[in-house]
Structures are given as C-alpha cells and as structure tokens.
PDB file of C-alpha atoms in Angstrom:
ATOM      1  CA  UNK A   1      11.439 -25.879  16.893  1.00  0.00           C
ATOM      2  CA  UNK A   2      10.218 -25.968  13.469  1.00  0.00           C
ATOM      3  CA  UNK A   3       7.661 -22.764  14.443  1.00  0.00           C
ATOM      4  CA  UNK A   4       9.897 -20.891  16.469  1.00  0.00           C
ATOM      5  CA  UNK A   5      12.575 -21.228  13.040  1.00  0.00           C
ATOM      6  CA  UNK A   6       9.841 -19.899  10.479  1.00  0.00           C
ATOM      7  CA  UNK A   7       9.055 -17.578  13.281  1.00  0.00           C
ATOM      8  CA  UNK A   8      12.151 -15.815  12.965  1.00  0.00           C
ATOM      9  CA  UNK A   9      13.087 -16.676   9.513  1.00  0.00           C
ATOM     10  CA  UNK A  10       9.434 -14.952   8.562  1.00  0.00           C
ATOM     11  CA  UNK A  11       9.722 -11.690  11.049  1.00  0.00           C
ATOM     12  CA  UNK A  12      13.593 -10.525  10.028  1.00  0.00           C
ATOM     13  CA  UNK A  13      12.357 -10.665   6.129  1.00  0.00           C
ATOM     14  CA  UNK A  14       9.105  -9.060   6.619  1.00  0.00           C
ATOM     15  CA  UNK A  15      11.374  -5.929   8.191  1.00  0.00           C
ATOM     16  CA  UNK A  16      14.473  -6.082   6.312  1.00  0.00           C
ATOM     17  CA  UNK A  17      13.507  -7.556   2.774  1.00  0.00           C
ATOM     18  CA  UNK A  18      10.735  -5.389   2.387  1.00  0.00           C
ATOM     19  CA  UNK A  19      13.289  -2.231   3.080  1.00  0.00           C
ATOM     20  CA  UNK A  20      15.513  -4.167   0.577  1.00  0.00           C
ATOM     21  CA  UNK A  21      13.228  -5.042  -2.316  1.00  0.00           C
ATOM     22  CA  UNK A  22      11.397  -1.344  -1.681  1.00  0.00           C
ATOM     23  CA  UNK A  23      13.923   0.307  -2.698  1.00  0.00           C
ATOM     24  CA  UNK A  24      14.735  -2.360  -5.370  1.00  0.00           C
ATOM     25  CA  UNK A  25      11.850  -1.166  -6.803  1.00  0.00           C
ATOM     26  CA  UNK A  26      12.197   2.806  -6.155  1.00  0.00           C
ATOM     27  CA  UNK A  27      15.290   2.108  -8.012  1.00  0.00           C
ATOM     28  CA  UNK A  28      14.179  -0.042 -10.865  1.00  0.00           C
ATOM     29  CA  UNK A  29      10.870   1.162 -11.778  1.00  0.00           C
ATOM     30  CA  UNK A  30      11.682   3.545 -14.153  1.00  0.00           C
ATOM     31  CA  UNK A  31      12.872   0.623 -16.909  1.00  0.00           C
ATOM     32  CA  UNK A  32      10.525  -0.212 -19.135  1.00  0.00           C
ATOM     33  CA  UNK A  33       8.118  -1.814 -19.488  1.00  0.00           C
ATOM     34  CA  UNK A  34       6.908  -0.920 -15.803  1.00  0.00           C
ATOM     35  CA  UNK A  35       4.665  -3.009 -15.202  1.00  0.00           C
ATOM     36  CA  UNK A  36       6.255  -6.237 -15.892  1.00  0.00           C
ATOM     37  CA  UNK A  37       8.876  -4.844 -14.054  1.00  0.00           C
ATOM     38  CA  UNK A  38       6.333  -4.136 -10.606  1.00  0.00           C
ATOM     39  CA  UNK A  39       5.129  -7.604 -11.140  1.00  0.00           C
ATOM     40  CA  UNK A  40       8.285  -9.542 -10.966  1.00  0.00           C
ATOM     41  CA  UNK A  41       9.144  -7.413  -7.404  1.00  0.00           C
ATOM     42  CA  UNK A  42       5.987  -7.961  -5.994  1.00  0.00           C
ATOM     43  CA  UNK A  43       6.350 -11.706  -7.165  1.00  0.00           C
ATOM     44  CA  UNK A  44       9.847 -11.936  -5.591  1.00  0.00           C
ATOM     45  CA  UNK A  45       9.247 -10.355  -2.131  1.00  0.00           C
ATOM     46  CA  UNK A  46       6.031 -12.649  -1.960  1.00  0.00           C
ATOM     47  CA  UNK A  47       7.942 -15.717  -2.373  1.00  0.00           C
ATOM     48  CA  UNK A  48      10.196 -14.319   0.211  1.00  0.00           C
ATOM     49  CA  UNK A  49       7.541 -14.540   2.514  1.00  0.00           C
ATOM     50  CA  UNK A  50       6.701 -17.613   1.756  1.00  0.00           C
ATOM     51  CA  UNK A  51       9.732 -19.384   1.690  1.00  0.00           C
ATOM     52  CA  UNK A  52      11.186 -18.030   5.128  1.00  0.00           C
ATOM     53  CA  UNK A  53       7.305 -19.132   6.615  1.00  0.00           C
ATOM     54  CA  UNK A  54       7.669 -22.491   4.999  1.00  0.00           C
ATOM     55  CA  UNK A  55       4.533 -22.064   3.148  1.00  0.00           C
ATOM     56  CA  UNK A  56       3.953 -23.955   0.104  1.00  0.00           C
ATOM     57  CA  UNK A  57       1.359 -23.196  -2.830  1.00  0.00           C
ATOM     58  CA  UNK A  58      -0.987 -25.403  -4.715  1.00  0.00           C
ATOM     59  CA  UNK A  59      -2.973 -23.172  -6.777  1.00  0.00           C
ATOM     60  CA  UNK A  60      -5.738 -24.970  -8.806  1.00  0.00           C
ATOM     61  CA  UNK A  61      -8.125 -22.659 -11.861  1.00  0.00           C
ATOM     62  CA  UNK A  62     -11.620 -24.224 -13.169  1.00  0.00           C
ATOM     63  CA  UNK A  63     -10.808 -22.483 -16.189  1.00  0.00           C
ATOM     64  CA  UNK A  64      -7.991 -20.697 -17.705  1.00  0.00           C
ATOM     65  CA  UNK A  65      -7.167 -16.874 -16.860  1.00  0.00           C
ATOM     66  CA  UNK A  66      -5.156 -14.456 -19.069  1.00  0.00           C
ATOM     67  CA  UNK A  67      -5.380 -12.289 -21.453  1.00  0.00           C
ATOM     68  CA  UNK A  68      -8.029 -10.538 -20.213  1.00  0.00           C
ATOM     69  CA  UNK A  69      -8.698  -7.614 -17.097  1.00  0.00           C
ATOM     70  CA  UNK A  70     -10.674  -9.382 -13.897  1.00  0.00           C
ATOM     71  CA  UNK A  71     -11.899  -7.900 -10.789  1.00  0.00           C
ATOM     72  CA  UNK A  72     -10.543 -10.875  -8.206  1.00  0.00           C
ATOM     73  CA  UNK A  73     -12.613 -11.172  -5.582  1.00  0.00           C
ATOM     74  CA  UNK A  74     -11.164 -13.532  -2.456  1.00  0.00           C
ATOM     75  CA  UNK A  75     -11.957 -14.311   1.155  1.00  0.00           C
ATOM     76  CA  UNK A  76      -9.214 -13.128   4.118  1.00  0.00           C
ATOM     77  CA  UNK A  77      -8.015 -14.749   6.668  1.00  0.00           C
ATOM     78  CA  UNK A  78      -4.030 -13.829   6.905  1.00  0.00           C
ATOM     79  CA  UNK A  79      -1.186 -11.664   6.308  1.00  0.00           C
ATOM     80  CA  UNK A  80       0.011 -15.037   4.190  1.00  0.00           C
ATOM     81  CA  UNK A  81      -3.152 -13.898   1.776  1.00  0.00           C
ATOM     82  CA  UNK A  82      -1.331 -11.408  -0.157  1.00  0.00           C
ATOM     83  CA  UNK A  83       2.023 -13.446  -1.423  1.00  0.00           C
ATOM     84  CA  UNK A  84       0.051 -16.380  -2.012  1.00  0.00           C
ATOM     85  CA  UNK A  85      -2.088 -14.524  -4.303  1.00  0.00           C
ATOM     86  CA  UNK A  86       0.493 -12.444  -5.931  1.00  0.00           C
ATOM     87  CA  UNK A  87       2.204 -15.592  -7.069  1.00  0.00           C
ATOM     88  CA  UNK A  88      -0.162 -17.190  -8.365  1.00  0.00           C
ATOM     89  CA  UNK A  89      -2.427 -14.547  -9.940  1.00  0.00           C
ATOM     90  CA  UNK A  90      -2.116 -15.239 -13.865  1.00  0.00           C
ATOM     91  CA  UNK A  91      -2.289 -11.843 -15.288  1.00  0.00           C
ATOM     92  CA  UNK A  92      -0.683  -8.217 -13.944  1.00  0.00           C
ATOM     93  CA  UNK A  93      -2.710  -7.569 -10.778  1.00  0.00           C
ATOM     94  CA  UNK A  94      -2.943  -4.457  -8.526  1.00  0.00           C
ATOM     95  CA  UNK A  95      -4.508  -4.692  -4.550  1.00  0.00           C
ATOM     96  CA  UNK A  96      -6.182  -1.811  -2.443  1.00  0.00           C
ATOM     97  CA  UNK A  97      -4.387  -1.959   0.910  1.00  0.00           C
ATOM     98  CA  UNK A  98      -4.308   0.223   3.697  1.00  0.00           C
ATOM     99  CA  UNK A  99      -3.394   3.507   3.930  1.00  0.00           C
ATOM    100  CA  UNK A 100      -0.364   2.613   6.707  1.00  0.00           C
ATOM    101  CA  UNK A 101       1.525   0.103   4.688  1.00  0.00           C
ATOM    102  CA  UNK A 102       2.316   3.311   2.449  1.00  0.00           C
ATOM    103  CA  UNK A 103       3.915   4.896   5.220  1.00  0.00           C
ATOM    104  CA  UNK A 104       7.133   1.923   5.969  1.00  0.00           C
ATOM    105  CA  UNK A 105      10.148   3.544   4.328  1.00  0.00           C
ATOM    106  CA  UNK A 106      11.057   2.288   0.881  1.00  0.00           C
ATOM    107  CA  UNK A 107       7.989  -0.218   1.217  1.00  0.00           C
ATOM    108  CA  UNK A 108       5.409   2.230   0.669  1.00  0.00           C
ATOM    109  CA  UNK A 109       7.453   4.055  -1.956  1.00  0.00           C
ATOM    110  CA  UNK A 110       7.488   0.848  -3.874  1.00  0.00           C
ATOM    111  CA  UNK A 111       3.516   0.084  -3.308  1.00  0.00           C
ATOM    112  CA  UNK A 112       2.874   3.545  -4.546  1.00  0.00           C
ATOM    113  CA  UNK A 113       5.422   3.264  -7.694  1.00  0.00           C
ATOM    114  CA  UNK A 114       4.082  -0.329  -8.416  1.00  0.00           C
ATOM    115  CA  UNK A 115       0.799   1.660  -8.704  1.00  0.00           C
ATOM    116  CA  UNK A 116      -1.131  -0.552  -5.506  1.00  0.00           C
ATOM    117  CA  UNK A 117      -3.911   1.713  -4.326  1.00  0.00           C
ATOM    118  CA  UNK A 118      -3.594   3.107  -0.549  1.00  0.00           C
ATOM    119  CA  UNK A 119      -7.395   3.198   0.689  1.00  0.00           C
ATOM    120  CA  UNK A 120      -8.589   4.363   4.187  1.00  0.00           C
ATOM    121  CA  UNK A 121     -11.450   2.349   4.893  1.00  0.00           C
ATOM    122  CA  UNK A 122     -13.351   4.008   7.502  1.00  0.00           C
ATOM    123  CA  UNK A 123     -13.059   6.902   5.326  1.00  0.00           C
ATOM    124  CA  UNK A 124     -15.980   7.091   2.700  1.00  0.00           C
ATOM    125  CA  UNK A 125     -14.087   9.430   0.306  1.00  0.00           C
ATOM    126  CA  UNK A 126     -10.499   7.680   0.485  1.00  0.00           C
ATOM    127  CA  UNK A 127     -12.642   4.745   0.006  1.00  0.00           C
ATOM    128  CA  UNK A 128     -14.063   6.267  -3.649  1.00  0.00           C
ATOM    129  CA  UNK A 129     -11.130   7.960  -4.414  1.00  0.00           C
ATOM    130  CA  UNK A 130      -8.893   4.731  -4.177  1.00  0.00           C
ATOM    131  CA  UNK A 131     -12.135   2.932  -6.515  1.00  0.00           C
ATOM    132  CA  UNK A 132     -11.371   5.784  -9.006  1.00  0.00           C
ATOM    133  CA  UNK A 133      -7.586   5.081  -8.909  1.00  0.00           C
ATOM    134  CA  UNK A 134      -8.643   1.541  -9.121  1.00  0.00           C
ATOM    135  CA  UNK A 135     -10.476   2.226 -12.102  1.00  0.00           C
ATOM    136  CA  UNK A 136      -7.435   3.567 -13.976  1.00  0.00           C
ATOM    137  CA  UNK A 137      -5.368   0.306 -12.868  1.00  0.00           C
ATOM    138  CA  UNK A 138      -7.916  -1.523 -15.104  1.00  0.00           C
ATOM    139  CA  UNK A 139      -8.474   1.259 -18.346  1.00  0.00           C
ATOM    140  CA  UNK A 140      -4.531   0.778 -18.227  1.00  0.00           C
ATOM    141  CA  UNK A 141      -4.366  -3.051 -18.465  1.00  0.00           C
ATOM    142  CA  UNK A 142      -4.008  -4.357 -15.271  1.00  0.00           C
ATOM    143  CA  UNK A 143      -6.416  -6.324 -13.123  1.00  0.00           C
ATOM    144  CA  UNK A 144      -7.741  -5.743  -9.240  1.00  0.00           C
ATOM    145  CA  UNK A 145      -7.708  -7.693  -6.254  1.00  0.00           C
ATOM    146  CA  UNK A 146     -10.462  -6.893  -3.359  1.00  0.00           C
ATOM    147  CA  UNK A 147     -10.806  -8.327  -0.059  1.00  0.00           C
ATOM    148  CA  UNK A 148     -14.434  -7.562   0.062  1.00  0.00           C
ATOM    149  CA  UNK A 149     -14.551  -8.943   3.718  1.00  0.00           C
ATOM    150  CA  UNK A 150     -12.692  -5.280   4.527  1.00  0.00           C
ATOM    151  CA  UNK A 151     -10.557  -7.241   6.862  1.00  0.00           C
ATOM    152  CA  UNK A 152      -9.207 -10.344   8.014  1.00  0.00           C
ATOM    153  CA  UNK A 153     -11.344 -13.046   9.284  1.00  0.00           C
ATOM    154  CA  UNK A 154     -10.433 -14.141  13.122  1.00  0.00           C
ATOM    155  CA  UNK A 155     -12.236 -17.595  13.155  1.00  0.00           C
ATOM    156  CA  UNK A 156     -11.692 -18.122   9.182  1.00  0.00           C
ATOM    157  CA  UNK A 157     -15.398 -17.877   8.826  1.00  0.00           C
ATOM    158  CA  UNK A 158     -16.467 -16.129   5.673  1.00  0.00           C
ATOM    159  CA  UNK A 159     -17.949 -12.190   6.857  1.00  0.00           C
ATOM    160  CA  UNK A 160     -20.319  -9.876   5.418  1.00  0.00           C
ATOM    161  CA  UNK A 161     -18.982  -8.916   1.529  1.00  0.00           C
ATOM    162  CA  UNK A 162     -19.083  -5.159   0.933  1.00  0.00           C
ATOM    163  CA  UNK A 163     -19.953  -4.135  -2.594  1.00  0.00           C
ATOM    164  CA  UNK A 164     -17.183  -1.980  -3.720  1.00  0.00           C
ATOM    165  CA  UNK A 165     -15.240  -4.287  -5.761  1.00  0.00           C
ATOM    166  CA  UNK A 166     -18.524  -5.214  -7.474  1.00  0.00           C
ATOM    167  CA  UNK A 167     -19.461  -1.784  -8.202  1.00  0.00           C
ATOM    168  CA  UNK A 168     -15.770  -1.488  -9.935  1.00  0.00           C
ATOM    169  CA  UNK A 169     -16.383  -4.465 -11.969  1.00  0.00           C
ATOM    170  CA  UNK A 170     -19.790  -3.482 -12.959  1.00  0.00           C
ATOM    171  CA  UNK A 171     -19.158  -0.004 -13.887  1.00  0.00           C
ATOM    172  CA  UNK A 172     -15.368  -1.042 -15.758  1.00  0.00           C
ATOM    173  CA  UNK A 173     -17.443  -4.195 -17.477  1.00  0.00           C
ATOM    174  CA  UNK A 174     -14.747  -6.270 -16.387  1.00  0.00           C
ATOM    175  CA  UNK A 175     -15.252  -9.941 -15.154  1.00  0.00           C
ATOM    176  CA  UNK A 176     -15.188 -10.960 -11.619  1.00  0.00           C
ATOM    177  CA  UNK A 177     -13.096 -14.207 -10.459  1.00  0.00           C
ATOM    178  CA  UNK A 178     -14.162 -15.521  -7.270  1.00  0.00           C
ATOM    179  CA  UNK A 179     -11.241 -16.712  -5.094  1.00  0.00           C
ATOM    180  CA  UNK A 180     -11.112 -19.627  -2.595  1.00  0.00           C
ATOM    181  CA  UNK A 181      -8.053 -19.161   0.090  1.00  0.00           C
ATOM    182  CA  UNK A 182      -7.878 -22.784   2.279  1.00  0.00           C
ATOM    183  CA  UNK A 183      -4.602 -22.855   5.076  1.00  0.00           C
ATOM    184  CA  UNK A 184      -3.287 -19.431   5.242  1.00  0.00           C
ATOM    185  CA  UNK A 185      -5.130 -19.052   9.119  1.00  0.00           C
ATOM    186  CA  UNK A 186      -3.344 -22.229  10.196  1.00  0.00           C
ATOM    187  CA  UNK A 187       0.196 -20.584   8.913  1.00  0.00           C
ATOM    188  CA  UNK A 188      -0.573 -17.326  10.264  1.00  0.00           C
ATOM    189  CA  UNK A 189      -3.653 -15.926  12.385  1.00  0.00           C
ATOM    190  CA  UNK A 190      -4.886 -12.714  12.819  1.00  0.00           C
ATOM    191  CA  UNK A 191      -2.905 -10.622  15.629  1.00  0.00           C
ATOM    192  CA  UNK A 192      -0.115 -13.567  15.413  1.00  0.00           C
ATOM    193  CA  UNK A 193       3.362 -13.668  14.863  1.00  0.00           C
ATOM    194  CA  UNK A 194       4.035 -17.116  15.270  1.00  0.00           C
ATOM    195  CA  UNK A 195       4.334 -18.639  11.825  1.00  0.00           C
ATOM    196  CA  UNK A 196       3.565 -22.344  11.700  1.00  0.00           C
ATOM    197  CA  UNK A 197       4.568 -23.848   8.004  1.00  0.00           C
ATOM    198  CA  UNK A 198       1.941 -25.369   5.659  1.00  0.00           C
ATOM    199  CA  UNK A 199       0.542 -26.333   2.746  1.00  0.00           C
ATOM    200  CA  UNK A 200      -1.872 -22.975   1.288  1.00  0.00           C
ATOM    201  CA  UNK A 201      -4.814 -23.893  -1.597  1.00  0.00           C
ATOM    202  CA  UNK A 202      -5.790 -21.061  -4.107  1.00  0.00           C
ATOM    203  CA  UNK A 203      -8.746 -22.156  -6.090  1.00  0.00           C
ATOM    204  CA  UNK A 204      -9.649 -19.963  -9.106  1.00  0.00           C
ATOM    205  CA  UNK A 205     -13.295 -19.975 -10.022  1.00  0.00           C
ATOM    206  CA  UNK A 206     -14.981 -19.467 -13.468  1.00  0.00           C
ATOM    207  CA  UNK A 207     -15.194 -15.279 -14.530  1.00  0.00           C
ATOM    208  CA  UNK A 208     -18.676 -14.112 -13.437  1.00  0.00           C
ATOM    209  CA  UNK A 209     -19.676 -10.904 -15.735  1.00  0.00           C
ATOM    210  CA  UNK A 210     -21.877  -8.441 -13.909  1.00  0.00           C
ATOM    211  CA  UNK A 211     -24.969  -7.607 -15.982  1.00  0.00           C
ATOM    212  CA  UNK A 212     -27.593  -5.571 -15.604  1.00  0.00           C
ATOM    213  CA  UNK A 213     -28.602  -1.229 -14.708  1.00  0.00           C
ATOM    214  CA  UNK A 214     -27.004  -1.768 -11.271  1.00  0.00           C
ATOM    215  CA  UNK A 215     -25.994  -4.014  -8.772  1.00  0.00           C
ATOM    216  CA  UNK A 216     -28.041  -6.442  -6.995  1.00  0.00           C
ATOM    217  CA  UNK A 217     -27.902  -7.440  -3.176  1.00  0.00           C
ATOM    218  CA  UNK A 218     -28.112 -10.874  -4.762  1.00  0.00           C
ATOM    219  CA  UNK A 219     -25.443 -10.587  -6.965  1.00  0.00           C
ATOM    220  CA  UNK A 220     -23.126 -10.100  -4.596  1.00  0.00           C
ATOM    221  CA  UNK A 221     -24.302 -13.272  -1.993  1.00  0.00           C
ATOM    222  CA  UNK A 222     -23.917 -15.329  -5.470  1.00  0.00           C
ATOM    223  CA  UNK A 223     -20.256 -14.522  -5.969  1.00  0.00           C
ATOM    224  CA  UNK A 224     -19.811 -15.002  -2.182  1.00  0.00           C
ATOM    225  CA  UNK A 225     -21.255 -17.833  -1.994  1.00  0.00           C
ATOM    226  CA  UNK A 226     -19.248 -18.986  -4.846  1.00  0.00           C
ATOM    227  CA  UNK A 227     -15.865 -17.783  -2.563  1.00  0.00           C
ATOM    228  CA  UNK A 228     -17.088 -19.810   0.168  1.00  0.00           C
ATOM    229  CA  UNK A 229     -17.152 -23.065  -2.261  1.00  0.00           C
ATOM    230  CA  UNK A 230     -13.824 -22.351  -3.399  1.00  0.00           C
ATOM    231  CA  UNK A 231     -12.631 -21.652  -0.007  1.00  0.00           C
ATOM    232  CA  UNK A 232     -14.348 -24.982   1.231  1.00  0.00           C
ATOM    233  CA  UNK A 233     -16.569 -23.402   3.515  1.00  0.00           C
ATOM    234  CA  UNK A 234     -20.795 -23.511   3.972  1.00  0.00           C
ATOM    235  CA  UNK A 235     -22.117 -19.629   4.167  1.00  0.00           C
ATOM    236  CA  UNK A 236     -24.911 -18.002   5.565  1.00  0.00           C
ATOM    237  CA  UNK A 237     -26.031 -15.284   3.865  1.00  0.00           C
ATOM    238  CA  UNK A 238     -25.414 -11.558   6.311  1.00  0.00           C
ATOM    239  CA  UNK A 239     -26.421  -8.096   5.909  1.00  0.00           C
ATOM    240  CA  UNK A 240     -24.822  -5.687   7.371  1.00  0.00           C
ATOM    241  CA  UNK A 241     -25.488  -1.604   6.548  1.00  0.00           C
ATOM    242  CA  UNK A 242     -22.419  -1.371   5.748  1.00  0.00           C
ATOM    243  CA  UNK A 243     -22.699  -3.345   2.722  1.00  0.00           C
ATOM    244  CA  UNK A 244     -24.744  -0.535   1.078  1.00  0.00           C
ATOM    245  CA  UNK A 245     -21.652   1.899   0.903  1.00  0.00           C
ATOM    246  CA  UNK A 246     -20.689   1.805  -2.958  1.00  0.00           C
ATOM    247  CA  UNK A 247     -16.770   2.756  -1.816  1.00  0.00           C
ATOM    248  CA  UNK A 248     -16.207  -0.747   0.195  1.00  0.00           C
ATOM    249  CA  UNK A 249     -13.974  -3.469  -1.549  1.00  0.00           C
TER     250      UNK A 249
END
C-alpha cells in the first residue's frame, strides 16, 4: 500500500509541480542575485520529489566542500539521482541533461533560465558545445555535475566512464569530487514507475586535481574507481571506444 501511495504521490508531482515550480522560476529569475535564486528552485522541486517518494537523505563528505568550483563526478542508477544530489551538493551546482527535458513546458524554460546545460549525447557536436557552455557555468562561479556513465545503470553496476567531464575539469583547472550514490535503484529503477520509499546515501569524496599535458586513460579508472568505493561497489576496470570521445560527460 505503502508503494502504490509514493507511487502516486511521486507521479502527480513529477507532472504538475514541475509545471508549477517551472514557471516559478520563469517568473522569478530575473531577481537578483540569480543564481541563489536558481538554486533554492532547483533545491525545492528536488525535495518535492523526494518527499512525495518517501525518500530520505543521509549525505556524508570526507572532507569539507565550499568555497571553491568542482567538477562532481557520480555514478547513475535513477531518476531519484538528480534531487538527491541537488540537495545535498554544498556549493551552486549546474548538470548536463538531455536535450528532451528542455522541451516539457515551463520545465525546460526553467532548466534553460537556471542555466542547466541541454546536451544531445549521441551527437558529437551538441556534446562539445554543451562542454563549452559548461565551461562558462564554471568561469562564472558555479560548479558541474557529470554522470560520466552517459546513462543510468540497469543492474546498479558501475559502467564504462566517458572522459568528458574530466576533460572539463582538466582544461578549467578545477577539482574533481568523486560521488558515491547507494539506494536510489531500490527507490526507483530504470524504466520504473513504481516508487518504493527508502533510505538514499551520498558520500562525498576528497577533491582530486587533474595534473598533467592531458588526460590519462588511468586517470580516469582512478576517479572511478574511487566512485565505486564511495558508492560501495568492487569495479572492474572497461574500455569501451567510446570513452575516447573528448565531448562525453
């Protein structure tokens, strides 16, 4: 009963809060200073989520964040990702996300005036041209969250990392932050509606600076093998050609 509840409860606010709170922000964006303001909507329509999926969050940082511009860099397993993070991320963040979430009236208006970065990703040049817009997220202040997966896990098992986000970091000189996500699969899996409420774990690793003329294939297993730790998972290092495209994040 408690399922079907959330079920509901998490399916009439995904459709009409995010109408609602979009055009909150169309509305609202304009007062200064705008990006506290995008912050606090994003913040409030992801505890929206949560609260109508019964989701609670524990987030837990090996060091303290803030102050500072990061490239965070998590694993993905559910649509429950997203308002987890963006309640618990400790400094003004900004996500690439797919081109078709910019199309739902009001909602993309908001993700485009909140300045998120729509990104087509079996489309090399949307793919560098949302890294560019990226880019300008940072110069300007704010941070970046990647899913370098691409996509969300079905079995919860870490996949191949593509080295976009990296390649952002490394050319911006910014920090990454690996990411652990534990529980957000059991609350909501991949091509599900059904919404089971839980208990989701966000644990914040240490800022990893990328050094060096240019990225290294073993840079990037590092850091995900450092996302795997955090996520509480063992990984087996993949290749995959599409890890050479400098546009993936």
């Amino acid at each position: 009963m408690i399922t079907i509840l959330a079920t509901v409860a998490a399916t009439l606010y995904l459709v009409i809060g995010s109408v609602v709170i979009g055009a909150a922000v169309v509305l609202t964006f304009w007062i200064p200073p705008r990006t506290a303001v995008a912050t606090f909507w994003a913040r409030f329509w992801s505890l929206g989520v949560l609260y109508s999926s019964g989701v609670r969050v524990r987030p837990t940082f090996e060091t303290e964040l803030g102050g500072g511009r990061y490239v965070f860099v998590a694993n993905h397993q559910s649509l429950i990702d997203i308002p987890a993070l963006l309640t618990t991320l400790p400094v003004p963040t900004r996500f690439l996300a797919k081109r078709s979430l910019f199309r739902v009236p009001f909602f993309g208006q908001a993700l485009r005036a909140a300045g998120f970065v729509p990104v087509d990703r079996g489309d090399r040049t949307s793919a560098l041209q949302a890294l560019s817009q990226a880019a300008n997220q940072l110069r300007g202040g704010c941070s970046i969250l990647v899913f370098p997966e691409e996509t969300r896990s079905p079995d919860g098992r870490l996949l191949p990392f593509k080295r976009g986000g990296f390649w952002l970091a490394m050319k911006e000189q910014v920090p990454v932050v690996p990411v652990g996500i534990r529980g957000t699969r059991k609350v909501r899996a991949k091509s599900s509606w059904v919404v089971r409420p839980g208990v989701v774990e966000l644990h914040y690793g240490r800022p990893i600076s990328l050094v060096g003329p240019r990225l290294e294939r073993r840079v990037v297993e590092e850091v995900r093998a450092e996302v795997a730790r955090l996520a509480g998972e063992q990984t087996i290092a993949l290749k995959s050609p599409r890890d050479q495209t400098p546009g993936g994040s």
